[in-house]
Amino acid sequence: MSEHPPVILWFRRDLRLADNPALQQACEGGQAVLPVFVLDEEGEGDWPEGAASKWWLHHSLSALDKDLRELGSRLLLLKGAADEALAKLCGETGASGVFWNRRYEPSIVARDTALKKRLAEQGVQVRSFNGSLLQSPLSVTNKSGTPFKVFTPFWKHIQNLGTREPLGKPQALAAPASWPKGEALESFGLLPQLDWADAFGEEWTPGERGGQVALAVFRERYVGKYSQQRDTPAVRGVSRLSPHLHFGELSPNQGWYAMDRQEHEPYLRQIAWREFAHHLLFHFTDTPAKPLRPEFEAFPWKPDSRLLEAWQKGQTGYPIVDAGMRELWKTGWMHNRVRMIASSFLVKHLLQPWQAGAQWFWDTLVDADLANNTMGWQWVAGCGADAAPYFRIFNPITQGERFDGGGDYTRKWVPEIAGLPDKYLFKPWEAPANVLEKAGIDLGNTYPKPIVDHPRARQAALDAYAAMKA
Ligand SMILES: Cc1cc2nc3c(=O)[nH]c(=O)nc-3n(C[C@H](O)[C@H](O)[C@H](O)COP(=O)(O)OP(=O)(O)OC[C@H]3O[C@@H](n4cnc5c(N)ncnc54)[C@H](O)[C@@H]3O)c2cc1C
C-alpha cells in the first residue's frame, strides 16, 4: 500500500493487463494505481451495450477483477456519468492523474475530450494512449491527406507504417492506501433476466485468459488452414476472437505478433479490416445511422415488422439464413460467411433497411462493435466504403450449397429439416411430397414455406435500386 496519492487507471474497452499502454505508463510512475471501471450507459450515446454485450461485459469485469487481485489490487466499480464519477473520484482520493486507452467512436471522443479539459482544470494530469488499434486513426491518411475509402491501399499503408510490439504484463500493482466505496458487479444488472444466454457460457470464456487461450489454440491448430476453411461455417476455420478484440481482452498487436507476417497474411488482412472499419467510423462519424454514399438515402426500403421478425427468429424458410440467425440467437455469434448471406437477405430479398438489421445484430452479438457492424451492414447494403455493388445479390440457395455443401451447419441449427437429402436441403419447397414426408417435414407447419420467392425478390431488389438511381 502506498500513502501517496494514486493515479487512476480508467479501464474501458481494454479489459486486459498485458499489452496495455495506459496501465504500463501508470505503473512506471511508481505511484499507487487505482483501477476503475465506470458503467455509463448514457455516455455511450445512441449505442449503449446490447444485451449480448452486457452478458460478456459482466463476465469480463469479473475476470479482470480476479486478475487484478492476483497482482495485489482489484477493480473499483462505479456507475453513472463517467465524467462526474471520475471528477468526484479524483477529488475523493486526491489522485494526481487519470490514464486511459482511447476509444475512437465519435460520441466517446467528444465525451472524453470534454472530460480531459475538465480534469485538467481540476489540476489532474490526463494521459491517453492507443491500445485498441494497430495505428491511431489520426495518424493514418492517404497521399492527399484525406481518409482512405478503399481497403487495398489502406492495407498497404498499414503494412508500411509497421506496428508496435506488444508490451508485457505488470508483475505487481501498488494498491492505494484506502479503497473508495464502489458498486457490486451484480448491481450493474448486466445479466439477462431470461434464460436466453444460458448457452453462452458453454461457447465462450470472457476475459484476458480466455482471449489468450483462444489465440493460442487458433495459432496452433487452425490458422494454417485459414484461407481454405474461413468460408466454411461447419468447421472451426476462423479464430472466434472478435469479442475478445472488441472488449480489448486481447489487443490487435498481440494477434498480429502471434502470426507469421507472410504465411498468415490472409488472417492479418482481417485484422486490418477491423482497423479499416475503425478508420471509417472515426472519419465518417454519422455512418452508424446514415449511408456513406448519400444517394442511398433515397433508397425505397419497405419496412415491414412481420418480415423483420421472421428474419430475427430464423423463420424465413431459407435454411442457410435461418441457420445463421439461430446460431446468433443461441451463441451470440454468427460465422462471417453466414453474416453476409443473412444480412444480404434482409436488405435485398426483404427490402428492410440495413439499420434495422444492424440494430438486431447490436443487441444479439457478443462481438457487437460499432465500427465493424456499421461497415459490415453498409458493405452488404452497397452503400458503404469499398462495398459490394448493390446489384450483386447473393442467392441464398446456391450460397448454402456452396459454403455448406455437406449440410452439417444447416442441419445443426435447423434440425427440423435435418432429414432432407442434400439435394433439397437449401430449397425444401422443391422436395417432392414423399421426400418431405420421409424427412418428417410438413412444410408451412414444421418449417416455414419461403417467405419470399427468390427470383421475384431479386427482381424487386433490382427495381428498387433502379428507382433510387432514377
Ligand atoms: C453484416 C455484418 C455485421 C458484422 N458485425 C460485426 C460486429 O458487430 N463486430 C465484429 O467484430 N465484426 C462484425 N462483422 C465482421 C465479421 O463477421 C466478424 O468480425 C467475424 O465473423 C468474427 O469472427 P472471427 O473472430 O472468427 O473472425 P476471423 O475471421 O478469425 O478474423 C479475425 C478478426 O478480424 C476482424 N475481422 C474479421 N472480418 C472482419 C470484417 N469483415 N470486418 C471487420 N473486422 C473483421 C475481427 O476482429 C476478427 O475477430 C460483421 C460482418 C457483417 C457482414
Coordinates of C-alpha atoms and ligand atoms in Angstrom, one line a residue:
M1 CA 0.0 0.0 0.0
S2 CA 1.2 3.5 -0.8
E3 CA 0.4 6.6 1.2
H4 CA 1.0 8.8 -1.9
P5 CA -1.9 10.0 -4.0
P6 CA -2.7 7.4 -6.6
V7 CA -3.1 7.6 -10.3
I8 CA -6.4 6.4 -11.6
L9 CA -6.4 3.8 -14.4
W10 CA -9.7 4.0 -16.2
F11 CA -10.5 0.7 -17.8
R12 CA -12.8 0.9 -20.8
R13 CA -12.6 -1.4 -23.9
D14 CA -9.2 -2.6 -22.8
L15 CA -10.1 -5.2 -20.2
R16 CA -6.6 -6.7 -20.0
L17 CA -3.3 -6.4 -18.1
A18 CA -0.8 -7.4 -20.8
D19 CA -0.1 -5.0 -23.7
N20 CA -2.0 -2.2 -22.0
P21 CA -0.1 1.0 -22.7
A22 CA -2.1 3.1 -20.2
L23 CA -1.5 0.6 -17.4
Q24 CA 2.1 0.3 -18.2
Q25 CA 2.6 4.1 -18.0
A26 CA 0.6 4.3 -14.8
C27 CA 2.8 1.7 -13.2
E28 CA 6.0 3.4 -14.4
G29 CA 5.4 6.5 -12.3
G30 CA 5.9 4.3 -9.2
Q31 CA 2.7 5.6 -7.6
A32 CA -0.2 3.6 -6.4
V33 CA -2.6 2.7 -9.1
L34 CA -6.4 2.8 -8.7
P35 CA -8.1 0.7 -11.4
V36 CA -11.6 1.7 -12.0
F37 CA -14.4 0.8 -14.4
V38 CA -17.5 3.1 -14.8
L39 CA -20.7 1.8 -16.2
D40 CA -22.0 4.8 -18.1
E41 CA -24.9 3.8 -20.3
E42 CA -25.9 7.3 -21.2
G43 CA -22.3 8.1 -22.1
E44 CA -22.5 5.5 -24.9
G45 CA -24.8 7.9 -26.8
D46 CA -27.2 6.2 -29.2
W47 CA -25.4 2.8 -28.8
P48 CA -25.5 1.6 -25.2
E49 CA -24.3 -2.0 -24.9
G50 CA -26.8 -4.5 -26.3
A51 CA -28.0 -7.5 -24.3
A52 CA -25.4 -10.0 -25.5
S53 CA -22.5 -7.5 -25.0
K54 CA -23.8 -6.9 -21.4
W55 CA -23.5 -10.6 -20.7
W56 CA -20.0 -10.5 -21.9
L57 CA -19.1 -7.4 -20.1
H58 CA -20.3 -8.8 -16.8
H59 CA -18.0 -11.8 -17.1
S60 CA -15.1 -9.8 -18.4
L61 CA -15.2 -7.4 -15.5
S62 CA -15.4 -10.3 -13.1
A63 CA -12.3 -11.9 -14.8
L64 CA -10.4 -8.6 -14.7
D65 CA -11.1 -8.1 -11.0
K66 CA -9.8 -11.6 -10.3
D67 CA -6.6 -11.0 -12.4
L68 CA -6.0 -7.7 -10.6
R69 CA -6.4 -9.3 -7.2
E70 CA -3.6 -11.7 -8.1
L71 CA -1.4 -8.6 -8.5
G72 CA -2.4 -7.3 -5.1
S73 CA -5.0 -4.9 -6.4
R74 CA -8.7 -5.0 -7.5
L75 CA -11.2 -3.3 -9.8
L76 CA -13.3 -0.4 -8.4
L77 CA -16.7 -0.4 -10.0
L78 CA -18.7 2.9 -10.3
K79 CA -21.9 3.7 -12.1
G80 CA -23.3 6.9 -13.7
A81 CA -21.9 9.6 -15.9
A82 CA -18.2 8.8 -16.3
D83 CA -17.1 12.5 -16.3
E84 CA -18.9 13.1 -13.0
A85 CA -17.8 9.9 -11.5
L86 CA -14.1 10.4 -12.3
A87 CA -14.0 14.1 -11.3
K88 CA -15.5 13.1 -8.0
L89 CA -13.1 10.2 -7.6
C90 CA -10.2 12.5 -8.2
G91 CA -11.5 14.8 -5.5
E92 CA -12.0 12.0 -3.0
T93 CA -8.7 10.3 -3.5
G94 CA -6.5 13.3 -4.4
A95 CA -5.5 11.4 -7.5
S96 CA -2.8 13.2 -9.4
G97 CA -3.6 11.7 -12.8
V98 CA -6.1 9.7 -14.8
F99 CA -4.7 7.4 -17.5
W100 CA -6.8 5.6 -20.1
N101 CA -6.6 3.9 -23.5
R102 CA -8.5 5.8 -26.2
R103 CA -11.8 4.8 -27.8
Y104 CA -12.5 6.1 -31.2
E105 CA -16.3 6.1 -31.5
P106 CA -17.4 9.6 -32.3
S107 CA -19.6 10.2 -29.2
I108 CA -16.9 8.8 -27.0
V109 CA -14.3 11.0 -28.5
A110 CA -16.5 14.0 -27.8
R111 CA -17.1 13.0 -24.2
D112 CA -13.5 12.2 -23.5
T113 CA -12.2 15.4 -25.0
A114 CA -14.5 17.4 -22.7
L115 CA -13.5 15.3 -19.7
K116 CA -9.8 15.8 -20.4
K117 CA -10.4 19.6 -20.2
R118 CA -12.4 19.3 -17.1
L119 CA -9.8 17.2 -15.2
A120 CA -7.0 19.5 -16.4
E121 CA -8.9 22.4 -14.9
Q122 CA -9.1 20.4 -11.6
G123 CA -5.3 20.1 -11.8
V124 CA -5.4 16.4 -12.7
Q125 CA -2.9 15.2 -15.3
V126 CA -4.7 13.2 -18.1
R127 CA -2.8 10.9 -20.3
S128 CA -4.4 8.8 -23.1
F129 CA -2.9 6.1 -25.3
N130 CA -3.8 4.0 -28.3
G131 CA -4.4 0.5 -27.0
S132 CA -7.1 -0.8 -29.3
L133 CA -5.8 -0.3 -32.9
L134 CA -2.6 -1.0 -34.7
Q135 CA -2.4 2.7 -35.6
S136 CA -4.2 5.6 -34.2
P137 CA -6.8 6.8 -36.8
L138 CA -5.3 10.3 -36.6
S139 CA -2.0 9.1 -38.0
V140 CA -3.5 7.3 -41.0
T141 CA -4.3 9.3 -44.1
N142 CA -3.7 8.7 -47.8
K143 CA -1.3 10.7 -50.0
S144 CA -3.7 13.6 -50.3
G145 CA -4.1 13.8 -46.6
T146 CA -7.7 12.5 -46.6
P147 CA -9.2 9.4 -45.1
F148 CA -9.0 6.1 -47.1
K149 CA -12.2 4.8 -48.5
V150 CA -10.8 1.8 -50.3
F151 CA -9.4 -1.2 -48.4
T152 CA -6.4 -2.3 -50.5
P153 CA -4.4 1.0 -50.4
F154 CA -5.3 1.2 -46.7
W155 CA -3.9 -2.3 -46.1
K156 CA -0.7 -1.5 -48.0
H157 CA -0.4 1.7 -46.0
I158 CA -0.8 0.0 -42.6
Q159 CA 1.8 -2.6 -43.5
N160 CA 4.3 0.1 -44.4
L161 CA 3.7 2.0 -41.2
G162 CA 4.7 -1.0 -39.1
T163 CA 3.3 -1.9 -35.7
R164 CA 4.1 -1.6 -32.1
E165 CA 5.4 -4.8 -30.4
P166 CA 3.1 -6.0 -27.5
L167 CA 4.0 -4.9 -24.0
G168 CA 4.4 -7.2 -21.1
K169 CA 2.1 -7.5 -18.1
P170 CA 3.0 -5.8 -14.8
Q171 CA 4.2 -8.2 -12.1
A172 CA 2.5 -6.3 -9.2
L173 CA 0.4 -3.2 -8.8
A174 CA 0.8 -0.9 -5.8
A175 CA -2.7 -0.5 -4.3
P176 CA -3.9 2.8 -2.9
A177 CA -3.8 3.4 0.9
S178 CA -7.6 3.1 1.0
W179 CA -10.3 2.0 -1.4
P180 CA -13.2 4.3 -2.1
K181 CA -16.6 2.8 -1.9
G182 CA -17.7 1.1 -5.1
E183 CA -20.6 -0.9 -6.5
A184 CA -21.0 -4.6 -6.5
L185 CA -20.9 -6.1 -10.0
E186 CA -24.4 -7.6 -9.5
S187 CA -25.8 -4.1 -9.1
F188 CA -24.9 -3.3 -12.7
G189 CA -27.7 -5.7 -13.7
L190 CA -25.8 -6.8 -16.9
L191 CA -27.0 -10.4 -17.0
P192 CA -30.3 -11.0 -18.8
Q193 CA -33.4 -11.9 -16.8
L194 CA -34.4 -14.6 -19.3
D195 CA -32.6 -17.9 -19.8
W196 CA -31.7 -16.8 -23.4
A197 CA -28.0 -16.5 -22.8
D198 CA -27.6 -19.8 -20.9
A199 CA -25.7 -21.5 -23.6
F200 CA -23.2 -18.6 -24.0
G201 CA -21.1 -19.9 -21.1
E202 CA -20.5 -23.2 -22.9
E203 CA -19.3 -21.3 -26.0
W204 CA -17.2 -18.5 -24.5
T205 CA -14.7 -17.7 -21.8
P206 CA -14.8 -13.9 -21.5
G207 CA -11.7 -12.3 -20.0
E208 CA -8.0 -11.9 -20.8
R209 CA -7.1 -15.5 -20.1
G210 CA -10.0 -16.7 -22.3
G211 CA -8.7 -14.5 -25.1
Q212 CA -5.1 -15.7 -24.7
V213 CA -6.2 -19.4 -24.8
A214 CA -8.4 -18.8 -27.9
L215 CA -5.5 -17.1 -29.6
A216 CA -3.1 -19.9 -28.8
V217 CA -5.5 -22.6 -29.9
F218 CA -6.1 -20.8 -33.2
R219 CA -2.4 -20.2 -33.7
E220 CA -1.5 -23.8 -33.0
R221 CA -4.3 -25.6 -34.8
Y222 CA -6.3 -23.5 -37.2
V223 CA -4.5 -20.5 -38.7
G224 CA -2.5 -22.7 -41.1
K225 CA -5.8 -23.6 -42.9
Y226 CA -7.4 -20.2 -42.5
S227 CA -7.5 -19.5 -46.3
Q228 CA -9.1 -22.8 -47.2
Q229 CA -11.5 -23.0 -44.3
R230 CA -12.6 -19.5 -43.4
D231 CA -15.7 -19.6 -45.5
T232 CA -16.9 -23.0 -44.3
P233 CA -19.2 -22.4 -41.3
A234 CA -19.4 -26.1 -40.5
V235 CA -15.8 -26.4 -39.5
R236 CA -13.7 -24.5 -37.0
G237 CA -11.9 -22.4 -39.6
V238 CA -11.9 -18.9 -38.0
S239 CA -10.4 -17.6 -34.8
R240 CA -13.6 -16.5 -33.0
L241 CA -11.5 -13.8 -31.4
S242 CA -13.9 -10.9 -32.2
P243 CA -15.5 -10.5 -28.8
H244 CA -12.1 -10.6 -27.1
L245 CA -10.8 -8.0 -29.5
H246 CA -13.9 -5.8 -29.1
F247 CA -13.6 -5.7 -25.3
G248 CA -9.9 -5.3 -25.5
E249 CA -9.2 -8.5 -23.6
L250 CA -6.7 -9.0 -26.5
S251 CA -5.1 -6.3 -28.5
P252 CA -4.7 -6.4 -32.3
N253 CA -1.0 -6.1 -31.7
Q254 CA -1.0 -9.3 -29.8
G255 CA -2.9 -11.0 -32.6
W256 CA -0.6 -9.5 -35.2
Y257 CA 2.7 -10.6 -33.4
A258 CA 1.4 -14.1 -32.7
M259 CA 1.3 -14.7 -36.5
D260 CA 3.9 -15.1 -39.3
R261 CA 3.7 -12.0 -41.4
Q262 CA 3.9 -13.9 -44.7
E263 CA 2.4 -17.3 -44.0
H264 CA -0.6 -15.9 -42.2
E265 CA -1.2 -12.8 -44.3
P266 CA -4.8 -13.7 -45.1
Y267 CA -5.5 -13.7 -41.4
L268 CA -3.7 -10.4 -40.8
R269 CA -5.7 -8.9 -43.5
Q270 CA -8.9 -9.5 -41.5
I271 CA -7.3 -7.7 -38.5
A272 CA -6.7 -4.9 -41.0
W273 CA -10.4 -4.9 -42.0
R274 CA -11.2 -4.2 -38.3
E275 CA -8.7 -1.4 -38.4
F276 CA -10.3 -0.1 -41.6
A277 CA -13.8 -0.1 -40.0
H278 CA -12.5 2.0 -37.1
H279 CA -10.8 4.4 -39.6
L280 CA -14.1 4.8 -41.4
L281 CA -16.1 5.4 -38.3
F282 CA -13.6 7.9 -36.9
H283 CA -13.7 10.0 -40.1
F284 CA -17.3 9.5 -41.2
T285 CA -19.0 9.9 -37.9
D286 CA -22.6 9.7 -38.8
T287 CA -22.3 6.3 -40.6
P288 CA -23.9 4.2 -37.9
A289 CA -27.2 5.8 -38.9
K290 CA -26.6 7.2 -42.4
P291 CA -25.2 5.6 -45.6
L292 CA -21.7 6.7 -46.5
R293 CA -22.9 7.1 -50.1
P294 CA -25.5 9.8 -49.8
E295 CA -27.5 8.6 -52.9
F296 CA -28.7 5.6 -50.8
E297 CA -30.7 8.0 -48.5
A298 CA -33.3 7.9 -51.3
F299 CA -33.4 4.0 -51.3
P300 CA -37.1 2.9 -51.3
W301 CA -36.9 0.5 -48.3
K302 CA -40.2 -1.2 -47.4
P303 CA -40.1 -1.5 -43.6
D304 CA -42.3 -4.4 -42.5
S305 CA -42.2 -5.7 -38.9
R306 CA -43.6 -9.2 -39.9
L307 CA -40.7 -9.8 -42.3
L308 CA -38.1 -8.4 -39.9
E309 CA -39.4 -10.6 -37.1
A310 CA -39.3 -13.7 -39.3
W311 CA -35.7 -13.0 -40.1
Q312 CA -34.8 -12.3 -36.5
K313 CA -36.3 -15.6 -35.4
G314 CA -34.8 -17.6 -38.2
Q315 CA -38.1 -18.4 -39.7
T316 CA -37.7 -17.2 -43.3
G317 CA -37.9 -20.6 -44.9
Y318 CA -34.4 -20.2 -46.4
P319 CA -32.4 -22.7 -44.4
I320 CA -29.0 -21.1 -44.6
V321 CA -30.4 -17.8 -43.5
D322 CA -32.4 -19.4 -40.7
A323 CA -29.3 -21.4 -39.6
G324 CA -27.3 -18.2 -39.2
M325 CA -30.0 -16.3 -37.3
R326 CA -30.5 -19.2 -34.9
E327 CA -26.7 -19.6 -34.3
L328 CA -26.7 -15.9 -33.5
W329 CA -29.6 -16.2 -31.0
K330 CA -28.1 -19.3 -29.3
T331 CA -24.4 -18.4 -29.2
G332 CA -24.2 -14.6 -29.6
W333 CA -22.1 -15.0 -32.7
M334 CA -22.5 -15.9 -36.3
H335 CA -19.9 -17.1 -38.8
N336 CA -18.8 -14.3 -41.2
R337 CA -19.9 -16.0 -44.4
V338 CA -23.4 -16.5 -43.0
R339 CA -23.5 -13.0 -41.6
M340 CA -23.0 -11.9 -45.2
I341 CA -25.7 -14.2 -46.6
A342 CA -28.2 -13.4 -43.8
S343 CA -27.7 -9.6 -43.9
S344 CA -27.9 -9.5 -47.6
F345 CA -31.2 -11.5 -47.5
L346 CA -32.6 -8.9 -45.1
V347 CA -31.7 -5.8 -47.2
K348 CA -32.1 -7.2 -50.7
H349 CA -34.7 -10.0 -50.6
L350 CA -36.8 -8.5 -47.8
L351 CA -36.0 -4.8 -48.6
Q352 CA -35.7 -4.0 -44.9
P353 CA -33.4 -1.0 -44.0
W354 CA -29.9 -2.1 -43.1
Q355 CA -30.2 -0.1 -39.9
A356 CA -32.9 -2.5 -38.7
G357 CA -30.5 -5.4 -39.2
A358 CA -27.6 -3.5 -37.6
Q359 CA -29.7 -2.8 -34.6
W360 CA -30.6 -6.5 -34.2
F361 CA -27.0 -7.6 -34.5
W362 CA -26.1 -4.9 -32.0
D363 CA -28.4 -6.4 -29.4
T364 CA -27.6 -10.1 -30.0
L365 CA -23.9 -10.3 -31.0
V366 CA -21.3 -10.7 -28.2
D367 CA -18.8 -9.0 -30.5
A368 CA -21.2 -6.1 -31.4
D369 CA -18.8 -3.4 -32.4
L370 CA -20.0 0.0 -33.7
A371 CA -17.2 0.2 -36.3
N372 CA -17.3 -3.4 -37.6
N373 CA -21.1 -3.7 -37.5
T374 CA -21.6 -0.4 -39.3
M375 CA -19.1 -1.2 -42.0
G376 CA -20.4 -4.8 -42.4
W377 CA -24.0 -3.6 -42.9
Q378 CA -23.1 -0.8 -45.2
W379 CA -20.9 -3.1 -47.2
V380 CA -23.7 -5.6 -47.7
A381 CA -26.3 -2.9 -48.5
G382 CA -23.9 -1.5 -51.1
C383 CA -23.9 2.0 -49.5
G384 CA -20.6 1.9 -47.7
A385 CA -16.9 2.3 -48.5
D386 CA -15.5 -0.3 -50.9
A387 CA -18.9 -2.0 -50.7
A388 CA -20.3 -4.9 -52.6
P389 CA -22.2 -3.4 -55.6
Y390 CA -25.9 -3.4 -54.8
F391 CA -26.8 -5.3 -57.9
R392 CA -24.7 -8.3 -56.9
I393 CA -27.4 -10.2 -55.0
F394 CA -26.4 -13.4 -53.0
N395 CA -28.6 -16.3 -53.9
P396 CA -29.4 -18.0 -50.6
I397 CA -29.8 -21.4 -52.2
T398 CA -26.6 -21.6 -54.1
Q399 CA -24.7 -19.8 -51.2
G400 CA -25.9 -22.6 -48.9
E401 CA -24.9 -25.3 -51.4
R402 CA -21.5 -23.8 -52.0
F403 CA -20.4 -23.0 -48.4
D404 CA -22.3 -25.7 -46.5
G405 CA -22.2 -28.4 -49.1
G406 CA -22.3 -31.3 -46.7
G407 CA -25.1 -29.5 -44.8
D408 CA -23.7 -30.0 -41.3
Y409 CA -24.0 -26.4 -40.3
T410 CA -27.6 -26.1 -41.6
R411 CA -28.7 -29.4 -40.1
K412 CA -27.2 -28.4 -36.7
W413 CA -29.1 -25.1 -36.5
V414 CA -32.3 -26.1 -38.4
P415 CA -32.8 -29.6 -37.0
E416 CA -36.4 -29.8 -38.2
I417 CA -35.2 -30.2 -41.8
A418 CA -32.1 -32.3 -41.0
G419 CA -33.7 -35.4 -42.6
L420 CA -33.8 -33.9 -46.0
P421 CA -31.3 -35.2 -48.6
D422 CA -28.5 -32.6 -49.6
K423 CA -30.2 -32.0 -52.9
Y424 CA -33.2 -30.3 -51.2
L425 CA -31.6 -29.0 -48.0
F426 CA -31.4 -25.4 -49.2
K427 CA -34.7 -25.4 -51.1
P428 CA -37.1 -27.7 -49.1
W429 CA -40.1 -26.3 -51.1
E430 CA -38.8 -28.1 -54.2
A431 CA -38.7 -31.5 -52.5
P432 CA -41.4 -34.0 -53.6
A433 CA -44.2 -34.7 -51.1
N434 CA -42.8 -38.2 -50.4
V435 CA -39.3 -36.9 -49.7
L436 CA -40.7 -34.3 -47.3
E437 CA -42.9 -36.9 -45.6
K438 CA -39.9 -39.2 -45.2
A439 CA -37.9 -36.4 -43.6
G440 CA -40.8 -35.7 -41.2
I441 CA -41.5 -32.2 -42.6
D442 CA -44.9 -30.6 -43.0
L443 CA -43.9 -27.5 -44.9
G444 CA -45.7 -24.5 -43.6
N445 CA -46.2 -26.2 -40.2
T446 CA -43.0 -27.8 -39.0
Y447 CA -40.8 -25.5 -41.1
P448 CA -41.9 -22.3 -42.9
K449 CA -42.5 -22.0 -46.6
P450 CA -40.2 -19.5 -48.2
I451 CA -41.2 -16.0 -47.0
V452 CA -40.5 -14.6 -50.5
D453 CA -39.9 -16.1 -53.8
H454 CA -36.2 -15.8 -54.7
P455 CA -36.4 -14.8 -58.4
R456 CA -39.2 -12.3 -57.6
A457 CA -37.5 -10.9 -54.6
R458 CA -34.3 -10.5 -56.6
Q459 CA -36.1 -8.6 -59.3
A460 CA -37.8 -6.4 -56.7
A461 CA -34.4 -5.5 -55.2
L462 CA -33.0 -4.6 -58.6
D463 CA -36.1 -2.5 -59.4
A464 CA -35.7 -0.7 -56.0
Y465 CA -32.1 0.1 -56.9
A466 CA -33.1 1.4 -60.3
A467 CA -35.7 3.6 -58.7
M468 CA -33.2 5.0 -56.3
K469 CA -30.8 5.8 -59.2
A470 CA -33.5 7.4 -61.2
Ligands
LIG1 C1 -23.4 -7.5 -41.6 C2 -22.1 -7.8 -40.8 C3 -22.0 -7.3 -39.5 C4 -20.9 -7.5 -38.7 N1 -20.8 -7.0 -37.4 C5 -19.7 -7.2 -36.7 C6 -19.6 -6.7 -35.4 O1 -20.5 -6.1 -34.8 N2 -18.4 -7.0 -34.7 C7 -17.4 -7.6 -35.3 O2 -16.3 -7.8 -34.6 N3 -17.4 -8.0 -36.6 C8 -18.5 -7.8 -37.3 N4 -18.6 -8.3 -38.6 C9 -17.3 -8.8 -39.2 C10 -17.1 -10.3 -39.1 O3 -18.2 -11.0 -39.5 C11 -16.6 -10.7 -37.7 O4 -15.6 -9.9 -37.3 C12 -16.1 -12.2 -37.7 O5 -17.1 -13.0 -38.1 C13 -15.7 -12.5 -36.3 O6 -15.3 -13.9 -36.3 P1 -13.7 -14.3 -36.0 O7 -13.2 -13.6 -34.9 O8 -13.7 -15.7 -36.0 O9 -13.1 -13.7 -37.4 P2 -11.7 -14.1 -38.1 O10 -12.0 -14.4 -39.5 O11 -10.9 -15.0 -37.3 O12 -11.0 -12.6 -38.1 C14 -10.1 -12.1 -37.1 C15 -10.6 -10.8 -36.6 O13 -10.5 -9.8 -37.7 C16 -11.6 -8.9 -37.6 N5 -12.5 -9.1 -38.8 C17 -12.7 -10.2 -39.5 N6 -13.5 -9.9 -40.5 C18 -13.9 -8.6 -40.4 C19 -14.7 -7.8 -41.2 N7 -15.3 -8.2 -42.3 N8 -14.9 -6.5 -40.7 C20 -14.2 -6.1 -39.7 N9 -13.4 -6.8 -38.9 C21 -13.2 -8.1 -39.3 C22 -12.4 -9.3 -36.3 O14 -11.9 -8.5 -35.3 C23 -12.0 -10.8 -36.1 O15 -12.1 -11.2 -34.8 C24 -19.7 -8.1 -39.3 C25 -19.9 -8.6 -40.7 C26 -21.0 -8.4 -41.4 C27 -21.1 -8.9 -42.8

